[in-house]
mmCIF file of C-alpha atoms and ligand atoms in Angstrom:
data_model
loop_
_atom_site.group_PDB
_atom_site.id
_atom_site.type_symbol
_atom_site.label_atom_id
_atom_site.label_comp_id
_atom_site.label_asym_id
_atom_site.label_seq_id
_atom_site.Cartn_x
_atom_site.Cartn_y
_atom_site.Cartn_z
ATOM 1 C CA MET T 1 -119.869 108.388 341.294
ATOM 2 C CA ASP T 2 -120.899 110.662 338.420
ATOM 3 C CA ILE T 3 -124.162 110.399 336.539
ATOM 4 C CA TYR T 4 -122.631 108.460 333.631
ATOM 5 C CA ASN T 5 -121.281 105.730 335.904
ATOM 6 C CA ASN T 6 -124.710 105.579 337.529
ATOM 7 C CA ILE T 7 -126.366 105.254 334.116
ATOM 8 C CA ALA T 8 -124.025 102.324 333.303
ATOM 9 C CA LYS T 9 -124.586 100.733 336.715
ATOM 10 C CA ILE T 10 -128.397 100.790 336.651
ATOM 11 C CA SER T 11 -128.441 99.635 333.003
ATOM 12 C CA LEU T 12 -126.328 96.561 333.789
ATOM 13 C CA GLN T 13 -128.337 95.879 336.959
ATOM 14 C CA HIS T 14 -131.589 96.115 334.998
ATOM 15 C CA PHE T 15 -130.300 93.604 332.440
ATOM 16 C CA SER T 16 -129.049 91.184 335.098
ATOM 17 C CA LYS T 17 -132.486 91.149 336.778
ATOM 18 C CA LEU T 18 -134.248 90.073 333.563
ATOM 19 C CA PRO T 19 -135.107 86.365 333.148
ATOM 20 C CA LYS T 20 -132.618 84.113 331.316
ATOM 21 C CA THR T 21 -134.834 83.620 328.241
ATOM 22 C CA GLY T 22 -133.248 85.258 325.226
ATOM 23 C CA LYS T 23 -130.022 86.112 327.034
ATOM 24 C CA PRO T 24 -126.664 84.847 325.732
ATOM 25 C CA THR T 25 -125.376 81.608 327.282
ATOM 26 C CA GLU T 26 -121.916 81.256 328.842
ATOM 27 C CA ASN T 27 -120.095 80.994 325.500
ATOM 28 C CA GLU T 28 -122.085 83.712 323.770
ATOM 29 C CA TRP T 29 -122.066 87.481 323.983
ATOM 30 C CA THR T 30 -124.249 90.342 322.937
ATOM 31 C CA ILE T 31 -124.431 94.126 323.012
ATOM 32 C CA LEU T 32 -126.729 95.888 325.463
ATOM 33 C CA SER T 33 -128.232 99.338 324.901
ATOM 34 C CA THR T 34 -130.587 101.238 327.197
ATOM 35 C CA ILE T 35 -132.359 104.574 327.424
ATOM 36 C CA VAL T 36 -132.449 106.008 330.935
ATOM 37 C CA LYS T 37 -135.001 108.555 332.140
ATOM 38 C CA ASP T 38 -133.448 111.289 334.261
ATOM 39 C CA ASP T 39 -135.941 113.020 336.565
ATOM 40 C CA ARG T 40 -134.183 116.289 337.460
ATOM 41 C CA LYS T 41 -136.808 117.180 340.077
ATOM 42 C CA MET T 42 -136.629 113.890 341.973
ATOM 43 C CA ASN T 43 -132.926 113.393 341.166
ATOM 44 C CA SER T 44 -133.581 109.819 340.023
ATOM 45 C CA LEU T 45 -132.610 107.593 337.102
ATOM 46 C CA GLU T 46 -134.749 104.822 335.618
ATOM 47 C CA VAL T 47 -134.200 102.438 332.688
ATOM 48 C CA VAL T 48 -137.252 102.896 330.416
ATOM 49 C CA ALA T 49 -136.041 101.097 327.278
ATOM 50 C CA LEU T 50 -133.624 98.248 326.642
ATOM 51 C CA GLY T 51 -132.410 96.283 323.649
ATOM 52 C CA THR T 52 -129.818 93.621 322.895
ATOM 53 C CA GLY T 53 -128.574 92.156 319.645
ATOM 54 C CA THR T 54 -125.926 92.147 316.930
ATOM 55 C CA LYS T 55 -127.782 90.777 313.903
ATOM 56 C CA CYS T 56 -129.031 92.421 310.749
ATOM 57 C CA ILE T 57 -130.654 90.606 307.829
ATOM 58 C CA GLY T 58 -129.299 90.701 304.289
ATOM 59 C CA VAL T 59 -131.051 92.156 301.264
ATOM 60 C CA ASN T 60 -132.286 88.720 300.084
ATOM 61 C CA GLN T 61 -134.076 88.024 303.390
ATOM 62 C CA MET T 62 -136.036 91.274 303.384
ATOM 63 C CA SER T 63 -139.813 90.982 303.224
ATOM 64 C CA ALA T 64 -141.868 92.940 300.703
ATOM 65 C CA ASN T 65 -144.710 92.864 303.266
ATOM 66 C CA GLY T 66 -142.554 94.596 305.872
ATOM 67 C CA ASP T 67 -143.201 91.804 308.393
ATOM 68 C CA ILE T 68 -139.538 90.914 309.034
ATOM 69 C CA LEU T 69 -137.375 93.138 311.209
ATOM 70 C CA ASN T 70 -134.368 94.240 309.162
ATOM 71 C CA ASP T 71 -132.132 95.700 311.834
ATOM 72 C CA SER T 72 -131.728 93.955 315.210
ATOM 73 C CA HIS T 73 -128.635 95.755 316.502
ATOM 74 C CA ALA T 74 -129.036 96.594 320.208
ATOM 75 C CA GLU T 75 -129.156 100.364 319.647
ATOM 76 C CA ILE T 76 -132.006 100.039 317.151
ATOM 77 C CA ILE T 77 -133.999 97.526 319.250
ATOM 78 C CA CYS T 78 -133.559 99.850 322.233
ATOM 79 C CA ARG T 79 -134.909 102.804 320.271
ATOM 80 C CA ARG T 80 -137.909 100.695 319.160
ATOM 81 C CA SER T 81 -138.488 99.830 322.809
ATOM 82 C CA PHE T 82 -138.373 103.561 323.675
ATOM 83 C CA LEU T 83 -141.023 104.334 321.039
ATOM 84 C CA LYS T 84 -143.236 101.634 322.575
ATOM 85 C CA TYR T 85 -142.706 103.277 325.976
ATOM 86 C CA LEU T 86 -143.790 106.653 324.547
ATOM 87 C CA TYR T 87 -146.917 105.170 322.919
ATOM 88 C CA PHE T 88 -147.788 103.455 326.209
ATOM 89 C CA GLU T 89 -147.367 106.740 328.133
ATOM 90 C CA ILE T 90 -149.481 108.675 325.595
ATOM 91 C CA LYS T 91 -152.240 106.039 325.797
ATOM 92 C CA ALA T 92 -152.118 106.120 329.623
ATOM 93 C CA CYS T 93 -152.270 109.942 329.578
ATOM 94 C CA ILE T 94 -155.427 109.894 327.406
ATOM 95 C CA ALA T 95 -157.000 107.224 329.660
ATOM 96 C CA LYS T 96 -156.386 109.459 332.696
ATOM 97 C CA ASN T 97 -158.199 112.430 331.157
ATOM 98 C CA TYR T 98 -154.979 113.897 329.740
ATOM 99 C CA LYS T 99 -153.124 113.856 333.061
ATOM 100 C CA SER T 100 -149.670 112.337 333.264
ATOM 101 C CA ASP T 101 -146.509 112.560 335.391
ATOM 102 C CA LEU T 102 -144.416 112.426 332.216
ATOM 103 C CA LEU T 103 -146.338 114.353 329.561
ATOM 104 C CA ASP T 104 -148.233 117.602 329.139
ATOM 105 C CA PHE T 105 -151.139 117.842 326.695
ATOM 106 C CA CYS T 106 -151.934 120.994 324.753
ATOM 107 C CA PHE T 107 -155.678 121.258 324.053
ATOM 108 C CA VAL T 108 -155.066 123.870 321.313
ATOM 109 C CA THR T 109 -152.594 121.878 319.192
ATOM 110 C CA LYS T 110 -153.874 118.519 320.508
ATOM 111 C CA LYS T 111 -150.286 117.375 320.894
ATOM 112 C CA PHE T 112 -148.175 116.041 323.757
ATOM 113 C CA SER T 113 -144.885 117.354 325.093
ATOM 114 C CA MET T 114 -142.347 115.961 327.542
ATOM 115 C CA LYS T 115 -142.311 117.742 330.900
ATOM 116 C CA HIS T 116 -139.151 119.870 331.195
ATOM 117 C CA ARG T 117 -137.860 118.061 334.263
ATOM 118 C CA PHE T 118 -137.223 114.851 332.267
ATOM 119 C CA LYS T 119 -134.097 114.152 330.232
ATOM 120 C CA PHE T 120 -133.116 110.931 328.459
ATOM 121 C CA HIS T 121 -129.673 109.318 328.314
ATOM 122 C CA PHE T 122 -128.475 106.584 325.967
ATOM 123 C CA PHE T 123 -126.172 103.834 327.230
ATOM 124 C CA THR T 124 -124.496 101.112 325.195
ATOM 125 C CA THR T 125 -121.860 98.488 325.984
ATOM 126 C CA HIS T 126 -120.011 98.824 322.666
ATOM 127 C CA VAL T 127 -119.170 101.644 320.287
ATOM 128 C CA PRO T 128 -121.941 101.863 317.666
ATOM 129 C CA CYS T 129 -121.013 100.234 314.345
ATOM 130 C CA GLY T 130 -119.918 102.542 311.518
ATOM 131 C CA ASP T 131 -118.063 105.826 311.954
ATOM 132 C CA ALA T 132 -118.043 105.714 315.774
ATOM 133 C CA ALA T 133 -116.023 102.469 315.602
ATOM 134 C CA ILE T 134 -113.220 104.209 313.669
ATOM 135 C CA PHE T 135 -110.921 105.845 316.186
ATOM 136 C CA GLN T 136 -107.290 105.958 317.126
ATOM 137 C CA LYS T 137 -105.755 102.902 318.756
ATOM 138 C CA GLU T 138 -104.160 103.354 322.151
ATOM 139 C CA GLU T 139 -101.207 101.652 323.811
ATOM 140 C CA ASN T 140 -101.404 101.266 327.588
ATOM 141 C CA GLY T 141 -104.274 103.726 327.695
ATOM 142 C CA ILE T 142 -102.258 106.457 325.952
ATOM 143 C CA SER T 143 -102.819 107.263 322.309
ATOM 144 C CA THR T 144 -99.787 106.915 320.082
ATOM 145 C CA THR T 145 -99.622 110.641 319.382
ATOM 146 C CA GLU T 146 -99.745 111.416 323.113
ATOM 147 C CA THR T 147 -96.909 108.924 323.654
ATOM 148 C CA ASP T 148 -94.790 110.927 321.214
ATOM 149 C CA ILE T 149 -95.607 114.240 322.869
ATOM 150 C CA CYS T 150 -94.846 112.884 326.347
ATOM 151 C CA SER T 151 -91.578 111.233 325.340
ATOM 152 C CA GLU T 152 -88.579 112.096 327.502
ATOM 153 C CA ASN T 153 -86.853 113.945 324.690
ATOM 154 C CA ILE T 154 -89.660 116.487 324.464
ATOM 155 C CA VAL T 155 -90.048 116.807 328.255
ATOM 156 C CA HIS T 156 -86.341 117.755 328.569
ATOM 157 C CA ASN T 157 -86.368 119.949 325.470
ATOM 158 C CA PRO T 158 -89.702 121.726 325.637
ATOM 159 C CA MET T 159 -88.736 124.221 322.929
ATOM 160 C CA LYS T 160 -87.913 121.443 320.516
ATOM 161 C CA LYS T 161 -90.334 121.313 317.650
ATOM 162 C CA ILE T 162 -92.757 118.449 318.188
ATOM 163 C CA LYS T 163 -92.666 116.050 315.294
ATOM 164 C CA LEU T 164 -95.372 113.437 315.403
ATOM 165 C CA ASP T 165 -94.546 110.127 313.857
ATOM 166 C CA TYR T 166 -97.778 109.342 312.075
ATOM 167 C CA LYS T 167 -96.319 106.032 310.870
ATOM 168 C CA ASN T 168 -96.894 104.756 314.412
ATOM 169 C CA VAL T 169 -100.477 105.999 314.606
ATOM 170 C CA ASP T 170 -103.156 103.495 313.758
ATOM 171 C CA ILE T 171 -106.935 103.337 313.873
ATOM 172 C CA TYR T 172 -109.494 100.601 314.498
ATOM 173 C CA ARG T 173 -110.967 99.106 311.326
ATOM 174 C CA THR T 174 -114.656 98.494 310.664
ATOM 175 C CA GLY T 175 -116.380 96.120 308.267
ATOM 176 C CA ALA T 176 -119.081 98.755 307.718
ATOM 177 C CA LYS T 177 -118.803 99.727 304.063
ATOM 178 C CA CYS T 178 -119.338 103.205 302.588
ATOM 179 C CA LEU T 179 -122.498 103.493 300.472
ATOM 180 C CA PRO T 180 -121.399 102.814 296.855
ATOM 181 C CA GLN T 181 -123.409 105.818 295.632
ATOM 182 C CA GLY T 182 -121.804 108.076 298.283
ATOM 183 C CA PRO T 183 -119.284 110.863 297.564
ATOM 184 C CA LEU T 184 -116.259 109.097 299.128
ATOM 185 C CA ALA T 185 -114.883 105.579 299.515
ATOM 186 C CA ASP T 186 -112.378 104.092 301.983
ATOM 187 C CA PRO T 187 -108.877 104.334 300.473
ATOM 188 C CA HIS T 188 -107.831 101.120 302.344
ATOM 189 C CA ASP T 189 -104.320 102.572 302.559
ATOM 190 C CA THR T 190 -101.952 102.004 305.488
ATOM 191 C CA SER T 191 -102.604 103.081 309.119
ATOM 192 C CA VAL T 192 -104.820 106.181 309.532
ATOM 193 C CA ASN T 193 -105.520 106.294 305.812
ATOM 194 C CA PHE T 194 -107.428 103.016 305.807
ATOM 195 C CA HIS T 195 -110.819 104.689 306.309
ATOM 196 C CA VAL T 196 -112.522 107.996 305.645
ATOM 197 C CA VAL T 197 -114.996 109.325 308.222
ATOM 198 C CA GLY T 198 -118.151 111.385 307.850
ATOM 199 C CA VAL T 199 -119.712 109.253 305.127
ATOM 200 C CA ILE T 200 -122.776 107.015 305.396
ATOM 201 C CA ARG T 201 -122.022 103.311 305.846
ATOM 202 C CA THR T 202 -124.055 100.110 305.765
ATOM 203 C CA LYS T 203 -123.894 97.747 308.742
ATOM 204 C CA PRO T 204 -120.885 95.397 308.898
ATOM 205 C CA GLY T 205 -121.306 91.683 308.233
ATOM 206 C CA ARG T 206 -120.315 88.835 305.963
ATOM 207 C CA GLY T 207 -122.376 87.127 303.267
ATOM 208 C CA ASP T 208 -125.634 88.568 302.010
ATOM 209 C CA PRO T 209 -125.094 92.372 302.069
ATOM 210 C CA THR T 210 -127.521 94.497 304.085
ATOM 211 C CA LEU T 211 -129.317 97.675 303.073
ATOM 212 C CA SER T 212 -129.537 98.913 306.700
ATOM 213 C CA VAL T 213 -127.238 101.810 307.493
ATOM 214 C CA SER T 214 -124.842 101.709 310.442
ATOM 215 C CA CYS T 215 -125.903 102.536 314.004
ATOM 216 C CA SER T 216 -123.573 105.575 313.900
ATOM 217 C CA ASP T 217 -125.560 106.955 310.963
ATOM 218 C CA LYS T 218 -128.937 106.252 312.584
ATOM 219 C CA ILE T 219 -127.801 107.855 315.863
ATOM 220 C CA ALA T 220 -126.556 110.886 313.900
ATOM 221 C CA LYS T 221 -130.070 111.170 312.435
ATOM 222 C CA TRP T 222 -131.628 111.000 315.924
ATOM 223 C CA CYS T 223 -129.308 113.818 317.019
ATOM 224 C CA TYR T 224 -130.685 116.079 314.291
ATOM 225 C CA LEU T 225 -134.334 115.013 314.024
ATOM 226 C CA GLY T 226 -135.019 113.564 317.469
ATOM 227 C CA ILE T 227 -135.429 109.921 318.437
ATOM 228 C CA GLN T 228 -139.242 109.769 318.139
ATOM 229 C CA GLY T 229 -139.484 109.106 314.379
ATOM 230 C CA SER T 230 -141.964 110.502 311.881
ATOM 231 C CA LEU T 231 -145.155 108.779 313.118
ATOM 232 C CA LEU T 232 -144.822 109.911 316.735
ATOM 233 C CA SER T 233 -143.860 113.416 315.627
ATOM 234 C CA PHE T 234 -147.529 113.900 314.625
ATOM 235 C CA LEU T 235 -148.465 113.497 318.304
ATOM 236 C CA LEU T 236 -145.631 115.548 319.811
ATOM 237 C CA VAL T 237 -145.191 119.327 320.023
ATOM 238 C CA LYS T 238 -141.438 119.017 319.447
ATOM 239 C CA PRO T 239 -138.836 116.265 318.914
ATOM 240 C CA ILE T 240 -137.360 114.300 321.820
ATOM 241 C CA TYR T 241 -133.576 114.466 321.897
ATOM 242 C CA ILE T 242 -131.115 112.253 323.752
ATOM 243 C CA ASN T 243 -129.284 114.304 326.368
ATOM 244 C CA SER T 244 -126.107 112.196 326.535
ATOM 245 C CA PHE T 245 -124.520 109.051 325.130
ATOM 246 C CA THR T 246 -122.468 106.756 327.374
ATOM 247 C CA VAL T 247 -120.344 103.973 325.883
ATOM 248 C CA ALA T 248 -119.057 101.433 328.424
ATOM 249 C CA ALA T 249 -115.295 101.225 328.797
ATOM 250 C CA ASN T 250 -113.528 97.880 328.766
ATOM 251 C CA THR T 251 -112.512 97.349 332.406
ATOM 252 C CA SER T 252 -111.358 93.738 331.996
ATOM 253 C CA SER T 253 -107.685 94.639 331.362
HETATM 254 ZN ZN1 LIG Q 301 -124.827 98.624 315.028
#
């Protein structure tokens, strides 16, 4: 079993061991996201942050005092949980006279850094909302373009020019809307031309529109700036990056 299957396995096991409070009942569902610590020296994996959820409040529910959580999608809750884990570890390191299994402390810069042997992996049970949810549909596990390439006609006539029938290619749709002030908008045309990709989107949802951007956009930001956020960056020598992202496959069919 490769590391990514192990990451999925321990994430689901960790969730199943949690008490029932707050978990979906039989007729409900949710999305689960975790961050897994990978100790390269000990060759071990451990779930250090976890979040579930699919809700995001609309613009009219937002609090001017900042005391209502805007974005409760699993990926975002999980990242909040990871920040709490980092604060806890920093506090524990200070309490132990700046000694920690996880962190090093530099007495010159007075900042912390992650020990090199640790990497962090992100796991989620669903593709993040936004751009990541826009991808080509597959039939029987084979994408429509691959079906064309593998058709018998081409196998028996390998020199024949491959003509892909893009009329048969389709993509998954998302309710995540492009920012109105952005440079591009979805054309909402047929098949692959329904969406554009590479633009910032707000989270999908009906009713009161949200101002929170999609999980794809937030994850893209973490990939460039690190997952620690601006406040923690004052305490860290360098950003903390996610080493890999694993999205669970649907194994029910
Ligand atoms: Zn999301």
